[in-house]
Structures are given as structure tokens and as C-alpha cells.
Short mmCIF file of C-alpha atoms in Angstrom, two decimals:
data_model
loop_
_atom_site.label_atom_id
_atom_site.label_comp_id
_atom_site.label_asym_id
_atom_site.label_seq_id
_atom_site.Cartn_x
_atom_site.Cartn_y
_atom_site.Cartn_z
CA UNK A 266 -55.93 -41.61 -54.76
CA UNK A 267 -59.60 -40.60 -54.66
CA UNK A 268 -60.41 -38.55 -51.57
CA UNK A 269 -56.76 -37.98 -50.69
CA UNK A 270 -55.08 -34.58 -50.67
CA UNK A 271 -52.38 -34.13 -53.34
CA UNK A 272 -49.15 -33.27 -51.53
CA UNK A 273 -46.48 -30.75 -52.56
CA UNK A 274 -44.06 -33.62 -53.07
CA UNK A 275 -46.45 -35.29 -55.54
CA UNK A 276 -46.89 -32.02 -57.40
CA UNK A 277 -43.13 -31.63 -57.74
CA UNK A 278 -42.73 -35.24 -58.88
CA UNK A 279 -45.51 -34.83 -61.46
CA UNK A 280 -43.91 -31.70 -62.93
CA UNK A 281 -40.56 -33.46 -63.05
CA UNK A 282 -41.88 -36.54 -64.86
CA UNK A 283 -44.12 -34.47 -67.16
CA UNK A 284 -41.06 -33.02 -68.91
CA UNK A 285 -40.36 -36.32 -70.69
CA UNK A 286 -43.68 -38.20 -70.35
CA UNK A 287 -47.31 -37.94 -71.24
CA UNK A 288 -49.79 -36.59 -68.71
CA UNK A 289 -51.08 -40.08 -67.95
CA UNK A 290 -47.61 -41.60 -67.41
CA UNK A 291 -46.38 -38.66 -65.31
CA UNK A 292 -49.49 -38.83 -63.10
CA UNK A 293 -49.05 -42.57 -62.60
CA UNK A 294 -45.40 -42.15 -61.59
CA UNK A 295 -46.34 -39.37 -59.13
CA UNK A 296 -49.09 -41.47 -57.59
CA UNK A 297 -51.99 -39.18 -58.57
CA UNK A 298 -54.91 -39.40 -60.96
CA UNK A 299 -54.78 -38.14 -64.52
CA UNK A 300 -57.43 -35.52 -63.72
CA UNK A 301 -55.30 -34.24 -60.81
CA UNK A 302 -52.41 -33.90 -63.24
CA UNK A 303 -54.69 -31.91 -65.53
CA UNK A 304 -55.67 -29.57 -62.68
CA UNK A 305 -51.99 -29.13 -61.72
CA UNK A 306 -51.16 -27.94 -65.20
CA UNK A 307 -54.16 -25.59 -65.18
CA UNK A 308 -53.20 -24.43 -61.63
CA UNK A 309 -56.69 -25.39 -60.53
CA UNK A 310 -55.90 -27.67 -57.58
CA UNK A 311 -58.27 -27.35 -54.66
CA UNK A 312 -56.75 -25.45 -51.67
CA UNK A 313 -55.35 -27.48 -48.85
CA UNK A 314 -57.47 -28.05 -45.86
CA UNK A 315 -56.70 -25.71 -42.94
CA UNK A 316 -55.31 -26.92 -39.61
CA UNK A 317 -57.74 -28.81 -37.48
CA UNK A 318 -59.61 -26.83 -34.87
CA UNK A 319 -60.10 -29.69 -32.42
CA UNK A 320 -57.82 -31.46 -29.97
CA UNK A 321 -56.81 -35.07 -30.40
CA UNK A 322 -56.23 -35.55 -26.64
CA UNK A 323 -57.30 -33.79 -23.42
CA UNK A 324 -55.52 -30.56 -22.49
CA UNK A 325 -53.19 -31.42 -19.52
CA UNK A 326 -53.19 -27.77 -18.36
CA UNK A 327 -56.92 -27.08 -18.63
CA UNK A 328 -57.64 -27.24 -14.87
CA UNK A 329 -54.76 -24.94 -13.84
CA UNK A 330 -53.99 -22.68 -16.79
CA UNK A 331 -56.55 -19.89 -16.23
CA UNK A 332 -56.76 -20.17 -12.45
CA UNK A 333 -53.07 -20.70 -11.53
CA UNK A 334 -50.57 -20.18 -14.36
CA UNK A 335 -51.92 -16.98 -15.94
CA UNK A 336 -52.14 -15.11 -12.59
CA UNK A 337 -48.48 -16.02 -11.93
CA UNK A 338 -47.42 -14.79 -15.37
CA UNK A 339 -49.33 -11.54 -14.93
CA UNK A 340 -47.91 -10.99 -11.43
CA UNK A 341 -44.22 -11.11 -12.39
CA UNK A 342 -42.78 -11.04 -15.89
CA UNK A 343 -39.48 -12.55 -14.69
CA UNK A 344 -40.98 -15.83 -13.47
CA UNK A 345 -39.53 -18.64 -15.58
CA UNK A 346 -41.37 -21.73 -16.88
CA UNK A 347 -39.10 -23.84 -14.66
CA UNK A 348 -40.20 -21.81 -11.61
CA UNK A 349 -43.86 -22.32 -12.49
CA UNK A 350 -43.21 -26.01 -13.13
CA UNK A 351 -41.65 -26.49 -9.68
CA UNK A 352 -44.58 -24.64 -8.09
CA UNK A 353 -47.15 -26.84 -9.85
CA UNK A 354 -45.31 -30.05 -8.97
CA UNK A 355 -45.23 -29.04 -5.32
CA UNK A 356 -48.73 -27.60 -4.78
CA UNK A 357 -50.93 -29.02 -7.57
CA UNK A 358 -49.93 -32.67 -7.74
CA UNK A 359 -53.57 -33.72 -8.14
CA UNK A 360 -54.10 -31.46 -11.17
CA UNK A 361 -50.72 -31.35 -12.90
CA UNK A 362 -48.71 -34.23 -14.31
CA UNK A 363 -44.90 -33.61 -14.17
CA UNK A 364 -44.56 -35.23 -17.61
CA UNK A 365 -46.29 -32.17 -19.12
CA UNK A 366 -43.29 -29.90 -18.61
CA UNK A 367 -42.64 -29.32 -22.32
CA UNK A 368 -46.30 -28.51 -22.91
CA UNK A 369 -46.16 -25.96 -20.08
CA UNK A 370 -43.00 -24.33 -21.48
CA UNK A 371 -44.47 -24.04 -24.99
CA UNK A 372 -47.73 -22.62 -23.65
CA UNK A 373 -45.94 -20.03 -21.47
CA UNK A 374 -43.76 -18.95 -24.40
CA UNK A 375 -46.80 -18.57 -26.66
CA UNK A 376 -48.74 -16.60 -23.99
CA UNK A 377 -45.87 -14.16 -23.51
CA UNK A 378 -45.54 -13.56 -27.24
CA UNK A 379 -49.24 -12.69 -27.36
CA UNK A 380 -49.75 -10.90 -24.04
CA UNK A 381 -46.48 -9.70 -22.54
CA UNK A 382 -45.20 -6.14 -22.83
CA UNK A 383 -42.52 -4.93 -25.17
CA UNK A 384 -39.24 -6.86 -25.10
CA UNK A 385 -35.63 -5.80 -25.30
CA UNK A 386 -34.42 -4.92 -28.78
CA UNK A 387 -30.80 -4.70 -29.88
CA UNK A 388 -30.24 -1.50 -31.82
CA UNK A 389 -27.25 -1.72 -34.14
CA UNK A 390 -25.11 1.37 -33.63
CA UNK A 391 -23.23 3.52 -36.12
CA UNK A 392 -20.05 5.03 -34.68
CA UNK A 393 -18.31 8.01 -36.20
CA UNK A 394 -14.57 7.83 -36.69
CA UNK A 395 -12.66 9.56 -33.90
CA UNK A 396 -15.76 10.07 -31.80
CA UNK A 397 -15.81 7.32 -29.18
CA UNK A 398 -13.51 5.05 -27.17
CA UNK A 399 -14.83 2.53 -24.66
CA UNK A 400 -12.91 1.18 -21.64
CA UNK A 401 -13.70 -1.65 -19.25
CA UNK A 402 -12.15 -4.13 -16.82
CA UNK A 403 -12.87 -7.80 -17.41
CA UNK A 404 -12.07 -10.76 -15.16
CA UNK A 405 -10.05 -13.67 -16.52
CA UNK A 406 -11.22 -17.21 -15.77
CA UNK A 407 -8.61 -19.38 -17.49
CA UNK A 408 -5.90 -20.68 -15.06
CA UNK A 409 -2.68 -18.82 -15.98
CA UNK A 410 0.30 -19.52 -13.68
CA UNK A 411 3.84 -18.22 -13.24
CA UNK A 412 6.29 -21.06 -12.53
CA UNK A 413 3.39 -23.13 -11.24
CA UNK A 414 1.85 -20.42 -9.04
CA UNK A 415 -1.63 -19.26 -10.05
CA UNK A 416 -1.63 -15.68 -11.35
CA UNK A 417 -4.58 -13.65 -10.07
CA UNK A 418 -5.26 -10.95 -12.66
CA UNK A 419 -7.74 -9.29 -14.96
CA UNK A 420 -7.58 -7.31 -18.19
CA UNK A 421 -8.05 -3.60 -18.88
CA UNK A 422 -9.73 -3.51 -22.29
CA UNK A 423 -10.00 -0.41 -24.49
CA UNK A 424 -11.66 -0.30 -27.89
CA UNK A 425 -12.34 2.13 -30.72
CA UNK A 426 -15.72 0.74 -31.87
CA UNK A 427 -15.77 2.66 -35.16
CA UNK A 428 -12.78 0.76 -36.58
CA UNK A 429 -12.67 -2.23 -34.21
CA UNK A 430 -9.12 -1.57 -32.93
CA UNK A 431 -8.47 -2.91 -29.42
CA UNK A 432 -5.94 -2.64 -26.61
CA UNK A 433 -5.55 -4.91 -23.58
CA UNK A 434 -3.29 -4.66 -20.54
CA UNK A 435 -2.81 -7.20 -17.76
CA UNK A 436 -3.92 -5.81 -14.36
CA UNK A 437 -2.78 -7.55 -11.18
CA UNK A 438 -4.84 -5.67 -8.60
CA UNK A 439 -8.38 -4.36 -8.46
CA UNK A 440 -10.11 -1.68 -10.50
CA UNK A 441 -8.07 1.13 -8.95
CA UNK A 442 -7.47 4.56 -10.43
CA UNK A 443 -3.79 3.71 -10.91
CA UNK A 444 -4.74 0.66 -12.99
CA UNK A 445 -7.41 2.57 -14.93
CA UNK A 446 -5.18 5.59 -15.58
CA UNK A 447 -2.17 3.50 -16.58
CA UNK A 448 -4.22 1.28 -18.89
CA UNK A 449 -6.09 4.16 -20.50
CA UNK A 450 -2.97 6.25 -21.13
CA UNK A 451 -1.13 3.28 -22.62
CA UNK A 452 -4.15 2.59 -24.82
CA UNK A 453 -4.28 6.17 -26.10
CA UNK A 454 -0.56 6.13 -26.83
CA UNK A 455 -0.92 2.84 -28.72
CA UNK A 456 -3.90 4.23 -30.66
CA UNK A 457 -1.90 7.29 -31.64
CA UNK A 458 -4.51 9.83 -30.52
CA UNK A 459 -7.45 10.69 -28.27
CA UNK A 460 -11.15 10.20 -29.18
CA UNK A 461 -13.58 13.00 -28.35
CA UNK A 462 -15.46 10.85 -25.80
CA UNK A 463 -14.49 7.93 -23.58
CA UNK A 464 -17.21 5.77 -22.10
CA UNK A 465 -17.02 3.39 -19.14
CA UNK A 466 -19.39 1.81 -16.69
CA UNK A 467 -19.72 3.38 -13.23
CA UNK A 468 -16.13 2.74 -12.18
CA UNK A 469 -15.44 3.86 -8.62
CA UNK A 470 -11.96 4.82 -9.86
CA UNK A 471 -13.53 7.50 -12.06
CA UNK A 472 -16.93 8.31 -10.50
CA UNK A 473 -18.01 9.10 -6.95
CA UNK A 474 -21.33 7.35 -7.75
CA UNK A 475 -23.29 9.53 -5.33
CA UNK A 476 -25.67 11.03 -7.88
CA UNK A 477 -26.89 10.30 -11.37
CA UNK A 478 -24.87 13.27 -12.61
CA UNK A 479 -21.32 13.02 -13.88
CA UNK A 480 -19.77 13.28 -10.41
CA UNK A 481 -16.17 12.64 -11.42
CA UNK A 482 -13.37 12.06 -8.94
CA UNK A 483 -10.72 14.76 -8.77
CA UNK A 484 -8.04 12.56 -10.32
CA UNK A 485 -10.29 11.51 -13.20
CA UNK A 486 -11.23 15.16 -13.78
CA UNK A 487 -7.53 15.99 -14.05
CA UNK A 488 -7.01 13.08 -16.47
CA UNK A 489 -9.89 14.32 -18.65
CA UNK A 490 -8.48 17.86 -18.66
CA UNK A 491 -4.98 16.64 -19.50
CA UNK A 492 -6.06 14.59 -22.54
CA UNK A 493 -8.99 16.77 -23.60
CA UNK A 494 -11.75 14.15 -23.82
CA UNK A 495 -15.30 14.09 -22.49
CA UNK A 496 -16.39 11.20 -20.27
CA UNK A 497 -19.68 9.31 -20.19
CA UNK A 498 -20.97 6.17 -18.54
CA UNK A 499 -23.79 3.73 -19.06
CA UNK A 500 -26.63 3.47 -16.55
CA UNK A 501 -25.77 1.64 -13.35
CA UNK A 502 -26.41 -2.07 -13.50
CA UNK A 503 -27.06 -2.00 -17.27
CA UNK A 504 -23.86 -3.50 -18.66
CA UNK A 505 -25.46 -4.22 -22.05
CA UNK A 506 -25.47 -0.48 -22.73
CA UNK A 507 -21.73 -0.93 -23.13
CA UNK A 508 -22.38 -3.66 -25.69
CA UNK A 509 -19.65 -2.35 -27.97
CA UNK A 510 -17.11 -3.68 -25.46
CA UNK A 511 -18.99 -6.26 -23.36
CA UNK A 512 -19.25 -8.64 -26.31
CA UNK A 513 -15.60 -8.03 -27.39
CA UNK A 514 -14.61 -8.76 -23.76
CA UNK A 515 -15.91 -12.29 -24.19
CA UNK A 516 -14.37 -12.65 -27.63
CA UNK A 517 -10.89 -11.53 -26.60
CA UNK A 518 -10.83 -13.83 -23.56
CA UNK A 519 -12.05 -16.73 -25.67
CA UNK A 520 -9.33 -16.05 -28.24
CA UNK A 521 -6.67 -15.87 -25.54
CA UNK A 522 -7.82 -19.15 -24.04
CA UNK A 523 -7.81 -20.88 -27.43
CA UNK A 524 -4.28 -19.57 -28.08
CA UNK A 525 -3.20 -20.92 -24.69
CA UNK A 526 -4.68 -24.31 -25.53
CA UNK A 527 -2.81 -24.36 -28.83
CA UNK A 528 0.35 -23.31 -26.97
CA UNK A 529 -0.13 -26.42 -24.83
CA UNK A 530 0.48 -24.79 -21.46
CA UNK A 531 -0.99 -22.09 -19.23
CA UNK A 532 2.30 -21.70 -17.33
CA UNK A 533 4.83 -18.91 -17.99
CA UNK A 534 8.29 -18.19 -16.62
CA UNK A 535 7.50 -14.59 -15.68
CA UNK A 536 4.79 -11.94 -15.74
CA UNK A 537 6.53 -10.17 -18.60
CA UNK A 538 6.39 -13.36 -20.71
CA UNK A 539 2.64 -13.62 -20.15
CA UNK A 540 2.14 -9.91 -20.89
CA UNK A 541 4.08 -10.32 -24.15
CA UNK A 542 1.87 -13.30 -25.05
CA UNK A 543 -1.30 -11.23 -24.50
CA UNK A 544 0.09 -8.40 -26.60
CA UNK A 545 0.92 -10.80 -29.45
CA UNK A 546 -2.71 -11.95 -29.57
CA UNK A 547 -4.02 -8.36 -29.50
CA UNK A 548 -1.64 -7.34 -32.29
CA UNK A 549 -2.82 -10.32 -34.32
CA UNK A 550 -6.42 -9.07 -34.00
CA UNK A 551 -5.47 -5.47 -34.79
CA UNK A 552 -3.65 -6.36 -38.01
CA UNK A 553 -7.05 -7.20 -39.52
CA UNK A 554 -8.28 -3.62 -39.02
CA UNK A 555 -5.03 -1.73 -39.68
CA UNK A 556 -6.47 0.14 -42.69
CA UNK A 557 -9.56 1.22 -40.72
CA UNK A 558 -7.39 2.34 -37.81
CA UNK A 559 -5.36 4.52 -40.16
CA UNK A 560 -8.58 6.23 -41.25
CA UNK A 561 -9.70 6.79 -37.64
CA UNK A 562 -6.31 8.09 -36.52
CA UNK A 563 -6.81 11.06 -38.85
CA UNK A 564 -9.90 11.98 -36.81
CA UNK A 565 -8.37 11.54 -33.34
CA UNK A 566 -7.20 14.45 -31.23
CA UNK A 567 -3.40 14.71 -30.80
CA UNK A 568 -1.74 13.28 -27.70
CA UNK A 569 -0.33 15.70 -25.10
CA UNK A 570 3.44 16.07 -24.85
CA UNK A 571 3.60 14.38 -21.44
CA UNK A 572 1.53 11.64 -19.81
CA UNK A 573 -0.59 12.36 -16.76
CA UNK A 574 0.01 11.05 -13.25
CA UNK A 575 -0.92 7.37 -12.95
CA UNK A 576 0.45 6.66 -9.49
CA UNK A 577 0.02 7.65 -5.86
CA UNK A 578 2.85 8.93 -3.68
CA UNK A 579 3.73 7.73 -0.17
CA UNK A 580 6.55 8.76 2.16
CA UNK A 581 7.84 5.77 4.12
CA UNK A 582 10.66 5.16 6.57
CA UNK A 583 12.83 2.08 6.02
CA UNK A 584 12.82 0.02 9.21
CA UNK A 585 15.85 -1.59 10.81
CA UNK A 586 14.72 -4.89 9.26
CA UNK A 587 15.27 -3.27 5.83
CA UNK A 588 11.54 -3.22 5.02
CA UNK A 589 8.74 -0.82 4.20
CA UNK A 590 5.01 -1.50 4.65
CA UNK A 591 2.36 -0.32 2.19
CA UNK A 592 -1.21 -1.49 1.52
CA UNK A 593 -0.91 -4.43 3.98
CA UNK A 594 2.23 -5.67 2.18
CA UNK A 595 5.74 -5.69 3.68
CA UNK A 596 8.51 -5.24 1.09
CA UNK A 597 12.24 -5.75 1.62
CA UNK A 598 14.44 -2.99 0.20
CA UNK A 599 18.25 -2.79 -0.24
CA UNK A 600 19.87 -2.80 3.20
CA UNK A 601 21.87 0.35 2.38
CA UNK A 602 18.57 2.26 2.73
CA UNK A 603 17.94 1.27 6.38
CA UNK A 604 16.87 4.35 8.35
CA UNK A 605 16.23 6.51 5.27
CA UNK A 606 12.95 8.18 4.32
CA UNK A 607 11.79 7.18 0.83
CA UNK A 608 9.28 8.62 -1.59
CA UNK A 609 7.38 5.62 -2.98
CA UNK A 610 5.43 6.00 -6.21
CA UNK A 611 2.81 3.26 -6.26
CA UNK A 612 1.74 2.07 -9.71
CA UNK A 613 -0.57 -0.81 -10.57
CA UNK A 614 2.30 -3.22 -11.26
CA UNK A 615 5.34 -1.73 -9.50
CA UNK A 616 6.78 0.50 -6.78
CA UNK A 617 9.41 3.11 -7.59
CA UNK A 618 11.65 4.08 -4.65
CA UNK A 619 13.13 7.58 -4.60
CA UNK A 620 15.71 8.87 -2.16
CA UNK A 621 15.28 12.58 -2.61
CA UNK A 622 14.96 12.91 -6.38
CA UNK A 623 17.07 9.85 -7.22
CA UNK A 624 15.36 6.63 -8.33
CA UNK A 625 17.11 3.96 -6.25
CA UNK A 626 15.11 0.80 -6.98
CA UNK A 627 11.95 -0.61 -8.54
CA UNK A 628 9.95 -3.41 -6.92
CA UNK A 629 7.16 -5.56 -8.39
CA UNK A 630 3.87 -4.76 -6.68
CA UNK A 631 2.18 -7.44 -4.59
CA UNK A 632 -1.51 -7.39 -3.64
CA UNK A 633 -2.94 -8.55 -0.33
CA UNK A 634 -6.23 -10.41 -0.52
CA UNK A 635 -8.89 -9.18 1.89
CA UNK A 636 -7.54 -8.21 5.31
CA UNK A 637 -4.62 -10.64 5.14
CA UNK A 638 -1.08 -9.22 5.37
CA UNK A 639 1.61 -10.59 3.05
CA UNK A 640 5.35 -10.15 2.46
CA UNK A 641 7.49 -9.64 -0.62
CA UNK A 642 11.03 -10.77 0.25
CA UNK A 643 14.04 -10.53 -2.06
CA UNK A 644 17.17 -12.17 -0.65
CA UNK A 645 19.38 -9.88 -2.75
CA UNK A 646 18.30 -6.91 -0.62
CA UNK A 647 19.72 -8.36 2.61
CA UNK A 648 22.25 -10.97 1.57
CA UNK A 649 25.31 -8.76 2.26
CA UNK A 650 24.12 -8.24 5.84
CA UNK A 651 23.24 -11.92 6.21
CA UNK A 652 26.72 -13.02 5.12
CA UNK A 653 28.11 -11.23 8.20
CA UNK A 654 25.88 -13.29 10.53
CA UNK A 655 24.81 -16.46 8.70
CA UNK A 656 23.44 -18.17 11.80
CA UNK A 657 20.58 -15.63 11.79
CA UNK A 658 19.21 -17.50 8.77
CA UNK A 659 18.06 -20.53 10.76
CA UNK A 660 15.43 -18.81 12.89
CA UNK A 661 14.62 -15.90 10.61
CA UNK A 662 10.90 -15.21 10.11
CA UNK A 663 11.68 -14.84 6.42
CA UNK A 664 13.73 -18.03 6.11
CA UNK A 665 11.52 -19.83 3.60
CA UNK A 666 10.88 -16.62 1.63
CA UNK A 667 14.61 -15.88 1.38
CA UNK A 668 15.01 -19.07 -0.66
CA UNK A 669 14.19 -18.02 -4.24
CA UNK A 670 13.07 -21.35 -5.72
CA UNK A 671 12.22 -24.96 -4.97
CA UNK A 672 15.80 -25.99 -5.80
CA UNK A 673 17.18 -23.82 -3.00
CA UNK A 674 14.51 -25.07 -0.60
CA UNK A 675 15.54 -28.65 -1.34
CA UNK A 676 19.21 -27.72 -0.94
CA UNK A 677 18.54 -26.17 2.48
CA UNK A 678 16.52 -29.20 3.56
CA UNK A 679 19.37 -31.52 2.56
CA UNK A 680 22.23 -29.58 4.15
CA UNK A 681 20.17 -28.97 7.28
CA UNK A 682 19.74 -32.74 7.66
CA UNK A 683 23.33 -33.71 6.84
CA UNK A 684 25.48 -30.90 8.28
CA UNK A 685 26.06 -29.31 11.62
CA UNK A 686 23.69 -26.39 12.27
CA UNK A 687 26.28 -23.63 11.84
CA UNK A 688 27.79 -25.22 8.72
CA UNK A 689 24.37 -25.67 7.11
CA UNK A 690 23.55 -21.97 7.65
CA UNK A 691 26.98 -20.91 6.39
CA UNK A 692 26.61 -23.07 3.27
CA UNK A 693 23.14 -21.84 2.21
CA UNK A 694 23.95 -18.19 2.92
CA UNK A 695 27.21 -18.36 0.96
CA UNK A 696 25.35 -20.08 -1.88
CA UNK A 697 22.74 -17.29 -1.98
CA UNK A 698 25.52 -14.71 -1.88
CA UNK A 699 27.21 -16.37 -4.85
CA UNK A 700 23.90 -16.48 -6.74
CA UNK A 701 23.44 -12.75 -6.10
CA UNK A 702 26.98 -11.83 -7.18
CA UNK A 703 27.13 -13.91 -10.34
CA UNK A 704 23.55 -13.54 -11.56
CA UNK A 705 23.39 -17.30 -12.19
CA UNK A 706 20.73 -18.06 -9.58
CA UNK A 707 18.83 -20.69 -11.59
CA UNK A 708 21.90 -22.43 -13.06
CA UNK A 709 23.65 -22.52 -9.69
CA UNK A 710 20.61 -24.07 -8.00
CA UNK A 711 20.28 -26.68 -10.73
CA UNK A 712 23.98 -27.55 -10.53
CA UNK A 713 23.97 -28.07 -6.74
CA UNK A 714 20.74 -30.11 -6.86
CA UNK A 715 22.17 -32.32 -9.61
CA UNK A 716 25.29 -32.97 -7.50
CA UNK A 717 23.18 -33.78 -4.43
CA UNK A 718 21.11 -36.26 -6.46
CA UNK A 719 24.40 -37.99 -7.33
CA UNK A 720 25.34 -38.24 -3.67
CA UNK A 721 27.71 -35.27 -3.39
CA UNK A 722 27.34 -31.78 -1.96
CA UNK A 723 29.65 -29.45 -3.93
CA UNK A 724 31.73 -27.09 -1.87
CA UNK A 725 31.32 -23.33 -2.10
CA UNK A 726 34.81 -23.22 -3.64
CA UNK A 727 33.67 -25.63 -6.39
CA UNK A 728 30.65 -23.44 -7.08
CA UNK A 729 32.72 -20.27 -7.18
CA UNK A 730 35.21 -21.85 -9.53
CA UNK A 731 32.42 -22.96 -11.84
CA UNK A 732 30.24 -19.83 -11.86
CA UNK A 733 32.52 -16.92 -11.09
CA UNK A 734 33.77 -15.29 -14.25
CA UNK A 735 37.59 -15.28 -14.38
CA UNK A 736 39.13 -11.80 -14.25
CA UNK A 737 39.98 -10.35 -17.58
CA UNK A 738 43.60 -11.03 -18.57
CA UNK A 739 45.85 -8.00 -18.49
CA UNK A 740 47.18 -7.52 -22.01
CA UNK A 741 50.96 -7.52 -22.43
CA UNK A 742 52.21 -4.25 -23.82
CA UNK A 743 55.64 -3.36 -25.16
CA UNK A 744 56.67 0.25 -24.60
CA UNK A 745 59.36 1.67 -26.85
CA UNK A 746 61.42 4.50 -25.31
CA UNK A 747 62.01 7.42 -27.62
CA UNK A 748 65.46 8.85 -28.01
CA UNK A 749 66.08 11.91 -25.85
CA UNK A 750 67.13 13.89 -28.91
CA UNK A 751 63.57 13.72 -30.22
CA UNK A 752 62.25 15.78 -27.27
CA UNK A 753 64.42 18.71 -28.42
CA UNK A 754 62.06 19.23 -31.36
CA UNK A 755 59.24 20.00 -28.94
CA UNK A 756 61.03 23.03 -27.52
CA UNK A 757 60.45 26.40 -29.15
CA UNK A 758 63.38 27.24 -31.38
CA UNK A 759 64.82 23.81 -30.93
CA UNK A 760 66.72 21.88 -33.54
CA UNK A 761 64.25 20.19 -35.92
CA UNK A 762 66.98 18.44 -37.84
#
């Protein structure tokens, strides 16, 4: 015990044992001398020795630190310890041992704390109720699919940072004005009002991005005027300035992915099912801030009576193949429109077809990737014309796309192998026609495939009998003829007796 420093642990043990023991016994149990125990009670222990000022082994960076490492650190503040390490291993093998990597990293970190310039600081913001809304697009990485086909999409995310309320909408194309306008207007409607300012990053859908000024596009200027908000944006390339939504972007995607994992599948039967799933997660989050939202809604500006334009208009002629072409995508339309000139309103998720002022049909929007051209074919649009010439099915450029599911593709493959060419075409076309008329496309395909798997191809008559709804029975009615004498009472002045 003599000559040894009394540790903090020994002091604590001594004070613990001293409660029920004499000074001598407590000191013995703590492993210290009785005089040390006396000094502890008088708070007269000698101060601990300071840290040693000498090295216990040679400095592995001594020959390169001042001459090589420090000049690199002073030259570029973004050089990483790993970059310096690779440089030393390559060019200073005789002076630097690769096993000293951790020493190098600690030394670089210490030097920067002592010598580098000011670092980034996160400033916690206070947001006034009704003052600010923030909007952003965020890409989705988790693998959502629709009936096994990967769904390329992203989310439009809007947030009221003062209360934490959020809105998200599935976007199937790029960051277009139609997607931005549609998402923002839906968000404002869901919020129940309009904040005084809406902030984004430098979206090309809203800004011309030619100057540092607020050079808004004409359509965004009209949207601002219609809803009565001011617009602002963070500095280009500085996404962290939008921290009130960048961090929630990550959180909302993480929550969606966890909910998908709990669901047990990333596959959905339709886009609308997936959109409903996303909305259910957003509503779950918003329920936690419902009381704060109610407070903020009192500070929001009122919504206008009507929404603003969130689409572009195109006049297109329907070709003799019953198609229109827009944005490198060819769409089939109902064959009754062949030769007509349509007004097409192009939204982010759909096309609305107008003949004059009459809405005739709505099509789901399809996006072409890059310079590639794609088609969107719906057999229902042309099936009536195809029934009149079923042999055209065999060599049609759209043949595979006319078949609406894998079941119908397997049915065509089977009948094509087992029937004469004309009969095979007649069978598949009549089957598609029946599916269109009855609305039982999926059930009809499953029924025929099940019969084929059991070694039998059901006839069209069998399918019609099974899936065509029987005509409503005409009710039997008994008509009682009135006596002719009763009509006399209807005449003016007639006998009412």
C-alpha cells in the first residue's frame, strides 16, 4: 500500500465499509492504510498524478506527419483519413507501416479539432403555425410490384413543420409540373388550408433556374396566384437547408418499408391498392398530431373555391389502328373514336379523353423510359372490331399485349398448339369478347386454365353458359278488366251512381 496511489474505487469502498466499521477495519477491507483512511475522512488525500508527458513507444508517424500529412490536410479540408492512408501506403512504404491506420485516423481527427476552420452546425428551427409548408419529391428504393411487375415510382411529400402533419402521394413519372401541381393541391386540400409560404428545392417544374432570383415558371406563378402563397427555395445543391422535410423523407420511407415487411409482401393487385396502403400509413402518422393540426388549421389561409389547372392539353387525331401517340407512348382508344380529333388532358397518373366537351374515356398514364417507345394496349378497346376478323389476331403486332394476363397467354399457347390456326384464333378472340362483355376476365381465365390442366378445353358455349348472366325473368301479371259502366263516371255530368 505504501507508495501506491489510492484509487477512486478504494475510496468508495472505504466510505461504504466505514458506515458499520471502525476506521482500521474499513481501511483494511478497502486495501488501504489506516492513515489513508484518516486523510479520506479529512478530505486531505494527495492529488492524483497528472498524465504522463512521455511516450512509451516510438511515434509511427513522426517521419511523415509534419512533412507529408499536415500539408495534405491544409491543402484540402475534404481529404479523408482513408485517402491519406492510401497515399502513404502507396508512396511512403519505407516510412509508414500500414498497421498504423488507427493511429493516423485518431491523429487526423485531433488535428482537425484543433486547427480546422468552423464546422457545420445544426440550428434547431422554430416554426410559426400557419407560416410554412415544405414540399419535395423523394425516390423509393423498396421493391413494390403490381401483380409481379416492378412498379417504378416515387413519392411527393408535403409537410407542415410547425405541427408535423404530412401528406404523401404516389408519383409514377418524373418531377413534372403536373405531378407537382397535383400533389401540392391535394396536399393543401387534405390540410384544410394554405400556409403563407411554401418552400421547395430548385425544382425545374417550378423554377427556370437561370438566375439566383425567384425566376418562377409561368404555370407555377399562376398556381401561386391562385392559392395566394409565397414561394421560396433552398440554395442549389444544399439539400440540408430543407432539413424539415429531408429527414422526414427518410423516416416516412423507412416506416413504409417496415409496414410492407410486416404485411409480408411487396406485391399488390393494383396501383390503387398500393396508393390506399400508403395513405393508411400516412393517416396513422397524422393521428398522432391531430390536435396540433387543428391548432395550425386556424392559422392557415382558406382554400379557393376551385382547384387550379394540374394538367396539360393536347389535341390528337385517332389513327385507323384506334390509337393515339403522346410522350413516346402509343395508347389504344375505343374503336368508335377512329378518325376523330380528341382533346387529351394529360395528368400525372391518367389521360382524360374529350370529344368536344364530352369526357369519353379515361386511360391510366404510362411512362416511357429514356428514348424508348412503349405501348399501352387494352383489348376491350378493339375487341368488337377483332371479333369481325379473328384471323387478324395471329399476326397482329399487339398480339401478346392484347392478352390481359398470364392465364390468357397460356390459353393461347395451348389452343395454338392443339387447334387448327383459324379455330385457335376464333377461340381466343371469342374468349376475350366474352371476358369484355361479362366483366369476369379473371374468373373466366382461371376457369379455362383449370379445365385445360384437367385435359379438356371448354367450348365457348360452355363458357357463355357459365359466365353470362341469365336474362331477368319477366314477371307474370294478371290484368283485371274494369266494367264499362265504370267509365261513365269519368264523363262530365255522367251517372255517379
